[in-house]
Coordinates of C-alpha atoms and ligand atoms in Angstrom, one line a residue:
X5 CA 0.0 0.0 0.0
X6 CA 1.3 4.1 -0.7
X7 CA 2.1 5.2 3.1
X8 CA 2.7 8.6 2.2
X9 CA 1.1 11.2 4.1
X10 CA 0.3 15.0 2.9
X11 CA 0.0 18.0 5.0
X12 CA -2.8 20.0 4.3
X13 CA -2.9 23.1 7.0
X14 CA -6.0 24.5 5.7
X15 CA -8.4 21.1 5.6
X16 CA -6.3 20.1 9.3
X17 CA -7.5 23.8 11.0
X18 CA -10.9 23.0 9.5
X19 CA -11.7 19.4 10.8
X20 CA -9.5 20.2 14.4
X21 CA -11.6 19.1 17.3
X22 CA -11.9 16.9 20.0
X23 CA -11.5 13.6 19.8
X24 CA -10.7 9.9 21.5
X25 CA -7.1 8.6 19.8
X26 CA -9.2 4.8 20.0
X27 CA -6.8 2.7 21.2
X28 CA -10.1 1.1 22.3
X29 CA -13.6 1.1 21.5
X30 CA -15.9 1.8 22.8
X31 CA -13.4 4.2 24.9
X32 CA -12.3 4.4 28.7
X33 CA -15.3 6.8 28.8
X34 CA -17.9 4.0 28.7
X35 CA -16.6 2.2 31.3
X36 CA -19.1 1.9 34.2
X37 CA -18.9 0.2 37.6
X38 CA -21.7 -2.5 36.4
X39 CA -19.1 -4.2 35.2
X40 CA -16.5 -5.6 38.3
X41 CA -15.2 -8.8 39.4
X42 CA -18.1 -11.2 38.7
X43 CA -17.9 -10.2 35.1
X44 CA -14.2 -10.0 34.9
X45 CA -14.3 -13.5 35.8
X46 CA -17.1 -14.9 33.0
X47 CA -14.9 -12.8 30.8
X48 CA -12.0 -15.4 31.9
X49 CA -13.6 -18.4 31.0
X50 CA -14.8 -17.4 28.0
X51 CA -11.3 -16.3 27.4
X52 CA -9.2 -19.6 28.5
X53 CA -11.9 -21.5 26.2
X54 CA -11.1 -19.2 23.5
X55 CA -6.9 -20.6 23.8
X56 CA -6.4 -17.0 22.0
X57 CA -2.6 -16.3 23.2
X58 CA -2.0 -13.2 25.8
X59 CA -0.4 -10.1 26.5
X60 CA 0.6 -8.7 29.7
X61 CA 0.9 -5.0 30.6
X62 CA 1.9 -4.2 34.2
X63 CA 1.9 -0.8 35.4
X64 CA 4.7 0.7 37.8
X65 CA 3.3 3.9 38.9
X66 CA 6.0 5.8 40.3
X67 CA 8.6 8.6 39.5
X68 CA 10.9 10.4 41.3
X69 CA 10.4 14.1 40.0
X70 CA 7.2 15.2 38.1
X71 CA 7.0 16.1 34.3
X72 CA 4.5 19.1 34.4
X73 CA 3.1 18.4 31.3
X74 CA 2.6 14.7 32.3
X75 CA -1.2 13.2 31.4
X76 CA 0.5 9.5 32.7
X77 CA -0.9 7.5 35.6
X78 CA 1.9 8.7 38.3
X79 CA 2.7 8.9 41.5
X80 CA 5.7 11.3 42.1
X81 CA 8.3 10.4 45.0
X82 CA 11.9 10.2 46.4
X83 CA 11.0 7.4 48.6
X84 CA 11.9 4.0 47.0
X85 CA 10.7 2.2 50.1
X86 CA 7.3 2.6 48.4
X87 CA 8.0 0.5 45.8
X88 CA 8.1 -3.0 47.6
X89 CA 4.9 -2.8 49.5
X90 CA 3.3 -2.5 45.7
X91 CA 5.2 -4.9 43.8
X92 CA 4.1 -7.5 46.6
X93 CA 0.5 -6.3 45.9
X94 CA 1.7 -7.3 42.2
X95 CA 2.8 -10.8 42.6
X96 CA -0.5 -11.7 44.2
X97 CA -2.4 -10.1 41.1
X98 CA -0.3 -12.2 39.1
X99 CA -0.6 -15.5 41.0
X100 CA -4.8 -14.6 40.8
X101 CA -5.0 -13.4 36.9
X102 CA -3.0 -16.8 36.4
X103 CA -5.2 -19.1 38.2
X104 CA -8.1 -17.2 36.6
X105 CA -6.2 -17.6 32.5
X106 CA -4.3 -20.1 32.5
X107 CA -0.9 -20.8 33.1
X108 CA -0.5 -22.9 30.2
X109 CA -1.2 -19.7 27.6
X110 CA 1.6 -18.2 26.0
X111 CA 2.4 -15.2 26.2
X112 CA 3.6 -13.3 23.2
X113 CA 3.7 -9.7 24.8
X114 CA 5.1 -8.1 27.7
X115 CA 4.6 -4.2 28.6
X116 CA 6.0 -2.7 31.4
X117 CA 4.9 0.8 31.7
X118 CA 4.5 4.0 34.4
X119 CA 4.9 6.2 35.7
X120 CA 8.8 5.0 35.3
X121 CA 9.0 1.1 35.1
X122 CA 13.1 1.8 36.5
X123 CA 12.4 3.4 39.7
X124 CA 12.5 -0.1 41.1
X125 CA 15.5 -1.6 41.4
X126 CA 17.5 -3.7 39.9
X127 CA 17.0 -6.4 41.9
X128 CA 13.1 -5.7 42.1
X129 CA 13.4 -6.4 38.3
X130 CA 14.8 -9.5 38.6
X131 CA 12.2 -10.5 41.3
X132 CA 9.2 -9.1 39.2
X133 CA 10.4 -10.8 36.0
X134 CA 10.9 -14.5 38.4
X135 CA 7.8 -14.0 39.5
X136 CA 6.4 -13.2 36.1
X137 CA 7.4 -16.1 34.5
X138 CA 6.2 -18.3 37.2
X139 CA 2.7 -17.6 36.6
X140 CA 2.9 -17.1 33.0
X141 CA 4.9 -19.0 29.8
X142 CA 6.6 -16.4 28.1
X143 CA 6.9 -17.2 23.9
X144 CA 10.5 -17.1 23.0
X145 CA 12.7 -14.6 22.5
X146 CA 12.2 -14.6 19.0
X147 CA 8.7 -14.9 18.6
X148 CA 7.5 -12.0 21.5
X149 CA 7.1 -8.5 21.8
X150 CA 8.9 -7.6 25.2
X151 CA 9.1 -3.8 25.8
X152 CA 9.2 -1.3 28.2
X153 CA 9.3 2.4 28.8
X154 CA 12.5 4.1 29.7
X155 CA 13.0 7.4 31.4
X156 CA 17.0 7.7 30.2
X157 CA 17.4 9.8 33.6
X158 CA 16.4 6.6 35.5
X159 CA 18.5 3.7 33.6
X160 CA 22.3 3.1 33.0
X161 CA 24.3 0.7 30.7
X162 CA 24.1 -1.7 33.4
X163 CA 20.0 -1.7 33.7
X164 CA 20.1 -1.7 30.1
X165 CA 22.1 -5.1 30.2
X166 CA 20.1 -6.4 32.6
X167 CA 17.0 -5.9 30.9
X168 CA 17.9 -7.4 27.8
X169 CA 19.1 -11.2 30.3
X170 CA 15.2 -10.3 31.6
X171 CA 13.8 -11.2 28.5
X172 CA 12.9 -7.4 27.1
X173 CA 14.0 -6.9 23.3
X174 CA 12.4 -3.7 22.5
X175 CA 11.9 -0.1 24.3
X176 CA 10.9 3.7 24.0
X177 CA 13.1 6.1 25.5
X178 CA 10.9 9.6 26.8
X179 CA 13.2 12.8 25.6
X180 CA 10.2 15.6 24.9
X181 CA 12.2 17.9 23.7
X182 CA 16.3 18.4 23.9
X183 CA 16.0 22.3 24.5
X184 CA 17.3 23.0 27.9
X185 CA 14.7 26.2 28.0
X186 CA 12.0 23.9 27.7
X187 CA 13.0 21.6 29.5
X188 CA 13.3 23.8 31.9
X189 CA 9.7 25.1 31.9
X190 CA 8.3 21.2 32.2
X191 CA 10.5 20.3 34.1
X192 CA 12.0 17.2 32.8
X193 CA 16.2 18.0 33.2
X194 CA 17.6 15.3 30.2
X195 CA 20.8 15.9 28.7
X196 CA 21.6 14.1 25.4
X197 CA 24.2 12.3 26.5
X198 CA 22.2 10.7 28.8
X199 CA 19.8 9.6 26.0
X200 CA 22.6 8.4 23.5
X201 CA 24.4 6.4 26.6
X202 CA 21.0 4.2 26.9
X203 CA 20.2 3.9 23.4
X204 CA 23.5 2.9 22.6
X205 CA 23.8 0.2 24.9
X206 CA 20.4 -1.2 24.1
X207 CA 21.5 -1.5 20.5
X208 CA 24.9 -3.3 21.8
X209 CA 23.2 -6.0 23.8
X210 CA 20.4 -6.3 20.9
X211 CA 17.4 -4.5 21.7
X212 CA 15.3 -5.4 18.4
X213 CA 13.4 -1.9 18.1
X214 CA 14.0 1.2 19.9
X215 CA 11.8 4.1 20.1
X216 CA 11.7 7.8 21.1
X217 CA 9.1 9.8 22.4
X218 CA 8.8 13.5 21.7
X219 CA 6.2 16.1 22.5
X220 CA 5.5 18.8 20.4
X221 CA 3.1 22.3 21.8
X222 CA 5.6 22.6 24.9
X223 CA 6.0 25.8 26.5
X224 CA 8.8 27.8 24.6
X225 CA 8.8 25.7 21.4
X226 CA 9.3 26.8 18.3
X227 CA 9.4 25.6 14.9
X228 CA 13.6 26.0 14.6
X229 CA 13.9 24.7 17.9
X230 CA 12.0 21.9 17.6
X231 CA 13.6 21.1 13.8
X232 CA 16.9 21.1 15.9
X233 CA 15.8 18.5 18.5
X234 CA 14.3 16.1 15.5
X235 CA 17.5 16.7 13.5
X236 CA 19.6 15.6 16.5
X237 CA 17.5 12.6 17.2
X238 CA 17.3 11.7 13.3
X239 CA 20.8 11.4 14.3
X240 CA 20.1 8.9 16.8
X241 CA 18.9 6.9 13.7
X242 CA 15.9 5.1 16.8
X243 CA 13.5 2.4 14.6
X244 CA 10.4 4.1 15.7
X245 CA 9.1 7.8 16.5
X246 CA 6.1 9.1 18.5
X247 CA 5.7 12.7 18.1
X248 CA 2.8 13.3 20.5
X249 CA 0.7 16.3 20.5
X250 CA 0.4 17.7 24.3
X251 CA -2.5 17.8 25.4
X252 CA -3.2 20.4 28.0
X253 CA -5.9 19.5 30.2
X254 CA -4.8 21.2 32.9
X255 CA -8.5 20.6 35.0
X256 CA -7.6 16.6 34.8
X257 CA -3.8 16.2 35.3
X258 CA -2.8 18.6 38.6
X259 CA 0.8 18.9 37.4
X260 CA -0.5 20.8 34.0
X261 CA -1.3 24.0 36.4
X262 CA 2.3 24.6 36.9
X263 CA 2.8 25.1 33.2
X264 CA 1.9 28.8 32.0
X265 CA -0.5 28.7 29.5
X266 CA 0.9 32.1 28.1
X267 CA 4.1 30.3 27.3
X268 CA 2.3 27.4 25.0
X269 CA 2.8 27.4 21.2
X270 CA -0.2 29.7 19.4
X271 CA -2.2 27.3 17.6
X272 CA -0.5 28.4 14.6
X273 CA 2.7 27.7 15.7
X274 CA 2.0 24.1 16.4
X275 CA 0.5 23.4 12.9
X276 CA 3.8 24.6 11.2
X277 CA 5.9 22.4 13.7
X278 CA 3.4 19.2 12.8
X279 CA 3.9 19.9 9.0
X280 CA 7.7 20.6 9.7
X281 CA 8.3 17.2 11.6
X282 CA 6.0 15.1 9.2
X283 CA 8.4 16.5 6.5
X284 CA 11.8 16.1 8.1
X285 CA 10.7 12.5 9.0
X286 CA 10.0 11.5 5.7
X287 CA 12.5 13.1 4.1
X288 CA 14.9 10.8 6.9
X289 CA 12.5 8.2 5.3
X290 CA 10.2 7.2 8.2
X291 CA 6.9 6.0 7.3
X292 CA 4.1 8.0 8.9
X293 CA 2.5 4.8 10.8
X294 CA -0.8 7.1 11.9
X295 CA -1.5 8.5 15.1
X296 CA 2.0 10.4 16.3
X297 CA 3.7 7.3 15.2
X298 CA 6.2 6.9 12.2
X299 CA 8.8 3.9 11.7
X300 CA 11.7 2.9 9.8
X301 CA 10.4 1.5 6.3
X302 CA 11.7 -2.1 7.6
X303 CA 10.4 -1.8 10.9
X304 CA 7.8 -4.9 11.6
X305 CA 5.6 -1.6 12.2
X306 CA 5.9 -0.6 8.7
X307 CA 6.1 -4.2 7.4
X308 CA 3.1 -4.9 8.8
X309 CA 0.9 -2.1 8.0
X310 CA 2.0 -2.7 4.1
X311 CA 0.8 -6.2 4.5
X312 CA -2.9 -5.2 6.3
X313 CA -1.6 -7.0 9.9
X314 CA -1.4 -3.9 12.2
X315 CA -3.2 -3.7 15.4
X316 CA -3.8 -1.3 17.6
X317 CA -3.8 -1.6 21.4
X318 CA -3.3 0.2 25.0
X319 CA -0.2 0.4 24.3
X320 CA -0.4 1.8 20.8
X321 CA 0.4 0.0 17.6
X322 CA 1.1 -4.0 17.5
X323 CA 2.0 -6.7 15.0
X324 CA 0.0 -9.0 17.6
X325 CA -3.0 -9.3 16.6
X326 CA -6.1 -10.9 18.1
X327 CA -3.4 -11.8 22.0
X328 CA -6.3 -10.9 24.9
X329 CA -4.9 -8.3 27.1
X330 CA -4.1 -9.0 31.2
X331 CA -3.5 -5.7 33.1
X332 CA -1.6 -6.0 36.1
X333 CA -1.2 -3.0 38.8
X334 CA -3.2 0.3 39.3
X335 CA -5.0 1.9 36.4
X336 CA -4.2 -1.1 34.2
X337 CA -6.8 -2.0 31.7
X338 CA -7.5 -5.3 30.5
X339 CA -9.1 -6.5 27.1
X340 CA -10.8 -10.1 27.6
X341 CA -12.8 -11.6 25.1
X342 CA -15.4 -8.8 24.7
X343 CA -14.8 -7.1 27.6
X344 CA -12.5 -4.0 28.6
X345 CA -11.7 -3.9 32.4
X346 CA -10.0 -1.5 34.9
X347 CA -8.1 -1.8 37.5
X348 CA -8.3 0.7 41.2
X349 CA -7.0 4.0 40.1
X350 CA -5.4 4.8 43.8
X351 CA -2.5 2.7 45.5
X352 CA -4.7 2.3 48.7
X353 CA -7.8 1.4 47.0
X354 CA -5.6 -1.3 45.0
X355 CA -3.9 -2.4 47.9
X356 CA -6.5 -2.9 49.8
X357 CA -8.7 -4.9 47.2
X358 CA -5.7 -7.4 47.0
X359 CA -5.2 -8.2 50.4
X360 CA -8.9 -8.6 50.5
X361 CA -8.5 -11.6 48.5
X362 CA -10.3 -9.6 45.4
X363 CA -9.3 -8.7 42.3
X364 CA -8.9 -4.8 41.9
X365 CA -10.8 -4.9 38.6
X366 CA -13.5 -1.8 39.1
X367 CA -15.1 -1.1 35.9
X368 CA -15.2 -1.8 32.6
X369 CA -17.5 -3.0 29.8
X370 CA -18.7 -5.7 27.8
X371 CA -19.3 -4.9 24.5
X372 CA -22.4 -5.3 22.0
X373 CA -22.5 -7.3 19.0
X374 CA -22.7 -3.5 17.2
X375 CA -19.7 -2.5 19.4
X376 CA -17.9 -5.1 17.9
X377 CA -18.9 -4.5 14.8
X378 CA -17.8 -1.0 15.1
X379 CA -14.4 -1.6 16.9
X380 CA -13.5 -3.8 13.7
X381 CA -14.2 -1.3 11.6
X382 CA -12.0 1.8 13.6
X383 CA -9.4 -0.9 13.8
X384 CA -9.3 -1.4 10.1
X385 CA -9.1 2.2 9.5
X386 CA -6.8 3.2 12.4
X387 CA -4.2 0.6 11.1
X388 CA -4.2 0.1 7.9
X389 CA -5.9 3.4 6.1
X390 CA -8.3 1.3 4.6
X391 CA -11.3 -1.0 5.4
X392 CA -12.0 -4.1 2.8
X393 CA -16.1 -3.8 2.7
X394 CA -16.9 -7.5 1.5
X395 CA -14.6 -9.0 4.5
X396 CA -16.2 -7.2 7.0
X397 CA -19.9 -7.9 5.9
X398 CA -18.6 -11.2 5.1
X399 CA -17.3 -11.5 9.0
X400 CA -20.1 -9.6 10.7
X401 CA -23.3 -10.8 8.3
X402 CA -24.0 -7.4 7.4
X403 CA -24.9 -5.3 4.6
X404 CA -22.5 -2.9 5.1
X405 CA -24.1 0.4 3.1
X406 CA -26.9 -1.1 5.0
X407 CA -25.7 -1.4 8.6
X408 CA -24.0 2.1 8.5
X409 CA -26.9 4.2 6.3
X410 CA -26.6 7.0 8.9
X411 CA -22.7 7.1 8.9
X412 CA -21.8 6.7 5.6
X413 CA -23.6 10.0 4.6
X414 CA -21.3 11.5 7.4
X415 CA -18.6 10.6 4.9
X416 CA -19.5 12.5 2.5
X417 CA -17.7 15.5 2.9
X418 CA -14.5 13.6 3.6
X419 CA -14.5 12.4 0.4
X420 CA -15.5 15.8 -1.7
X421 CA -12.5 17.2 0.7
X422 CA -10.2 14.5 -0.6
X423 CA -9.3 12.6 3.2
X424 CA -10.7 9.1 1.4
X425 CA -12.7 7.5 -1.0
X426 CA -15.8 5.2 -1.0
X427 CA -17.0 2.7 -2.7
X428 CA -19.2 -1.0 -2.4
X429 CA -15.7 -2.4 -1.9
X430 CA -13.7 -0.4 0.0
X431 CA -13.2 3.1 2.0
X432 CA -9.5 4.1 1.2
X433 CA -7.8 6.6 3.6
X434 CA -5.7 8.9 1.4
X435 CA -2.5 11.1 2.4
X436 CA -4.6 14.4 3.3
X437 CA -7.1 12.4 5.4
X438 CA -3.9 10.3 8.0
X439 CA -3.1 13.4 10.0
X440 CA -7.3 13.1 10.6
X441 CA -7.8 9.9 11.1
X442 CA -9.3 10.1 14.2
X443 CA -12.3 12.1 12.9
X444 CA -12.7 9.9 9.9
X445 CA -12.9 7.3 12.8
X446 CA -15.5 9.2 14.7
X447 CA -18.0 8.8 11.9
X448 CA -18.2 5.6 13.2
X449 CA -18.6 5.9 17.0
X450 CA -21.9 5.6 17.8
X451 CA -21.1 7.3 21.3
X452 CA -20.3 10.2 20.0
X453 CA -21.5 12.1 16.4
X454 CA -19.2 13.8 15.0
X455 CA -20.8 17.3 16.4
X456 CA -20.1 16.6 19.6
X457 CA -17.1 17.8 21.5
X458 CA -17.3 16.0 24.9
X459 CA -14.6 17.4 27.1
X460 CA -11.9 15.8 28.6
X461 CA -10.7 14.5 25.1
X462 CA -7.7 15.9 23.3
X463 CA -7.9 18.1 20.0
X464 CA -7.4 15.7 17.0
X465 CA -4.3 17.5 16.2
Ligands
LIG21 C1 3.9 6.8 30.3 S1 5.0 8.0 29.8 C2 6.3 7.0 30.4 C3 7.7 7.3 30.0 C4 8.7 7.5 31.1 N1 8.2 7.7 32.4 C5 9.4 8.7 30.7 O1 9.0 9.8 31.1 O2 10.4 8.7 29.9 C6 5.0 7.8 28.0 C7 5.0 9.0 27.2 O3 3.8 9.7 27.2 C8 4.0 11.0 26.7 N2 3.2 12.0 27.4 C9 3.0 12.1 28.7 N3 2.2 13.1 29.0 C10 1.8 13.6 27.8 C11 0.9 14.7 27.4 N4 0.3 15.4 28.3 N5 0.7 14.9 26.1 C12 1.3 14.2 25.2 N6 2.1 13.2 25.5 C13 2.4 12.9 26.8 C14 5.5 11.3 26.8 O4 6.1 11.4 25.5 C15 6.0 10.1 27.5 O5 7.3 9.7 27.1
LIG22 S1 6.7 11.7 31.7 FE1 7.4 9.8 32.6 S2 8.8 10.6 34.2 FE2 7.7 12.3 33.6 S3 6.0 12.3 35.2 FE3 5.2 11.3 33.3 S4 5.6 9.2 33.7 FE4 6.9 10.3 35.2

């Protein structure tokens, strides 16, 4: 398939508004407190009968200074003592998602994520990964996705060694931005040194596919500044890119009230930094994968996509493809069968479920036959730019001009603006409609019409 992308500032200012970024459907939004532990154990039965391989996520919540800008699950401190009392909490959530799934399923996807996944130690690694594989068969090296998120600040050449004997062959380094003034004004202290030292020695021991993550609308960024940042990490030659939008929600995330709203990017300014990146990128030849993500052409990412195999999950974009999802630890979310499940947002509330003898799973959803129906269809679109019409209806039993006779006209003036086209066997996203993707997507959603702008949700672009 073409994976090129176009930049079209005019039709992007038009069609900017809020929107969900889908890496599920129906979104975290739905989620209601009908659904808790009862359910989340049907949804396990139906699961281990379904023998559909898993994925693990487990969530370390902690770090030792706060980002301001920061929209992560977190808990910021400079006591380490905290960490133990938690990753016991852990072990038992393990031993009772095992007993629940199956230890005999393999596993073809570890996520460790935070907060910062390196504020425990390095023995606490070792002891989480033991206990891990315990209660869980890991696929082999070869075969699994094993990654986790590194704060550069918080991991040296030997963590990075020790990682890679763990098991973990791929990871995404957080940098923002390399500007000391905005680092500064979020601050997030990282010099690049620190960066190149950890992403060197992941490539020595053989860290299959590295990523960095970068922010762009920080305070104090510009479009030279930021070109400077992307030219050094172009440098850096990573496998993978995610250029994330902030989002500044500052009534949601605490830490966003710190950051002076007079010092943000105009509007305008963040457009020509979007259009700049997406440019310098591809001109470094990354592929623009969709949704702040591009890749190296030969990336699995990239491979994938071209071949119609990309998935989308939690954890963004996946060559795994139908693996049910375990979250383990605070905030984590699960995806079983046709259910999405939550874990206790707060350390006590968690804690306290788990010595209980309960599972800390409270809310979630099980979906409809139409939200299935729907999901497939954002996935299609999300991942691959395009949706094959015949396989769905031929999947689903569905007439598909049919089923979606009040979305389809929604379409319309997509197509007349050039974002896709339409037809009895396919809807094709084209390079002007990937940067909008997500509203193209929201024709779909039958929680929300395109009209509405619900907040709490991030602007499209
Ligand atoms: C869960 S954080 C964990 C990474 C790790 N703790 C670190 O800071 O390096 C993953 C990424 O989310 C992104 N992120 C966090 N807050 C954001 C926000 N408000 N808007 C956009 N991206 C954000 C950052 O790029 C960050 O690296
Ligand atoms: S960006 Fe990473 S280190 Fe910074 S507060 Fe968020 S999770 Fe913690």
């Amino acid at each position: 398939m073409d994976q090129t992308v176009a930049f079209d500032l005019a039709l992007i200012r038009r069609y900017d508004q809020s929107g969900p970024r889908y890496t599920s459907y129906p979104t975290a939004v739905e989620f209601h407190d009908g659904f808790g532990e009862p359910e989340y154990r049907r949804a396990c039965a139906r699961s281990s009968a379904s023998g559909r391989p898993l994925s693990l996520y487990v969530h370390i919540p902690f770090c030792d200074t706060v980002c301001f800008y920061c929209a992560c699950n977190k808990i910021a401190t400079k006591d380490r003592s905290r960490a133990q009392p938690y990753l016991e909490r852990v072990y038992r959530e393990l031993e009772r998602q095992s007993a629940l799934l199956g230890a005999d399923r393999t596993v073809e996807q570890l996520h460790w994520g935070g907060g910062t996944p390196t504020f425990i130690s390095r023995d606490q690694m070792r002891e989480l990964m033991d206990h891990t594989r315990r209660r869980f068969r890991l696929a082999a090296d070869g075969l699994g996705e094993y990654a986790i998120e590194i704060d550069p600040r918080e991991a040296d050449v030997q963590t990075v060694v020790l990682l890679r004997r763990l098991g973990f062959n791929r990871m995404s380094l957080g940098v923002q931005d390399l500007d000391p003034v905005v680092q500064k004004a979020v601050n997030r202290i990282q010099t690049e040194e620190e960066t190149l030292a950890v992403l060197e020695a992941a490539r020595a021991e053989g860290f299959r596919s590295i990523s960095i993550d970068l922010i762009y609308g920080l305070p104090f960024q510009t479009v030279d500044g930021f070109i400077h940042t992307l030219e050094r990490i172009v440098a850096f030659a990573p496998d993978r890119l995610s250029v994330f939008n902030y989002a500044h929600l500052p009534q949601r995330f605490m830490p966003q009230r710190r950051i002076n709203e007079a010092d943000l990017p105009s509007p305008h300014t963040k457009l020509d930094i979007l259009k700049t990146t997406g440019e310098l990128l591809t001109d470094a030849g990354y592929i623009y994968i969709g949704m702040d993500h591009f890749a190296r052409p030969d990336d699995e990412l990239a491979v994938a996509q071209r071949s119609g195999s990309l998935y989308r999950n939690f954890q963004g974009y996946s060559t795994h493809a139908d693996c049910d999802l375990i979250g383990i630890g605070t905030t984590s979310i699960g995806k079983l069968d046709n259910t999405y499940s939550q874990n206790r947002r707060t350390l006590d509330e968690y804690c306290r479920d788990i010595d209980a003898g309960c599972l800390p799973v409270f809310q979630g959803i099980e979906l409809s036959r139409d939200d299935e129906i729907r999901r497939a269809v954002i996935t299609r679109l999300i991942c691959n730019f395009a949706l094959d019409v015949p396989n769905l209806e031929q999947t689903w039993g569905i007439e598909f001009a049919d089923y979606f006779s009040d979305e389809l006209p929604k379409l319309a003036p997509m197509q007349e603006d050039g974002l896709l086209t339409l037809d009895a066997q396919q809807i094709r996203v084209l390079p002007k409609g990937r940067l909008l993707i997500r509203n193209i997507c929201m024709a779909f959603d039958a929680y929300r019409s395109a009209e509405d702008r619900p907040a709490g949700f991030s602007k499209v672009i």
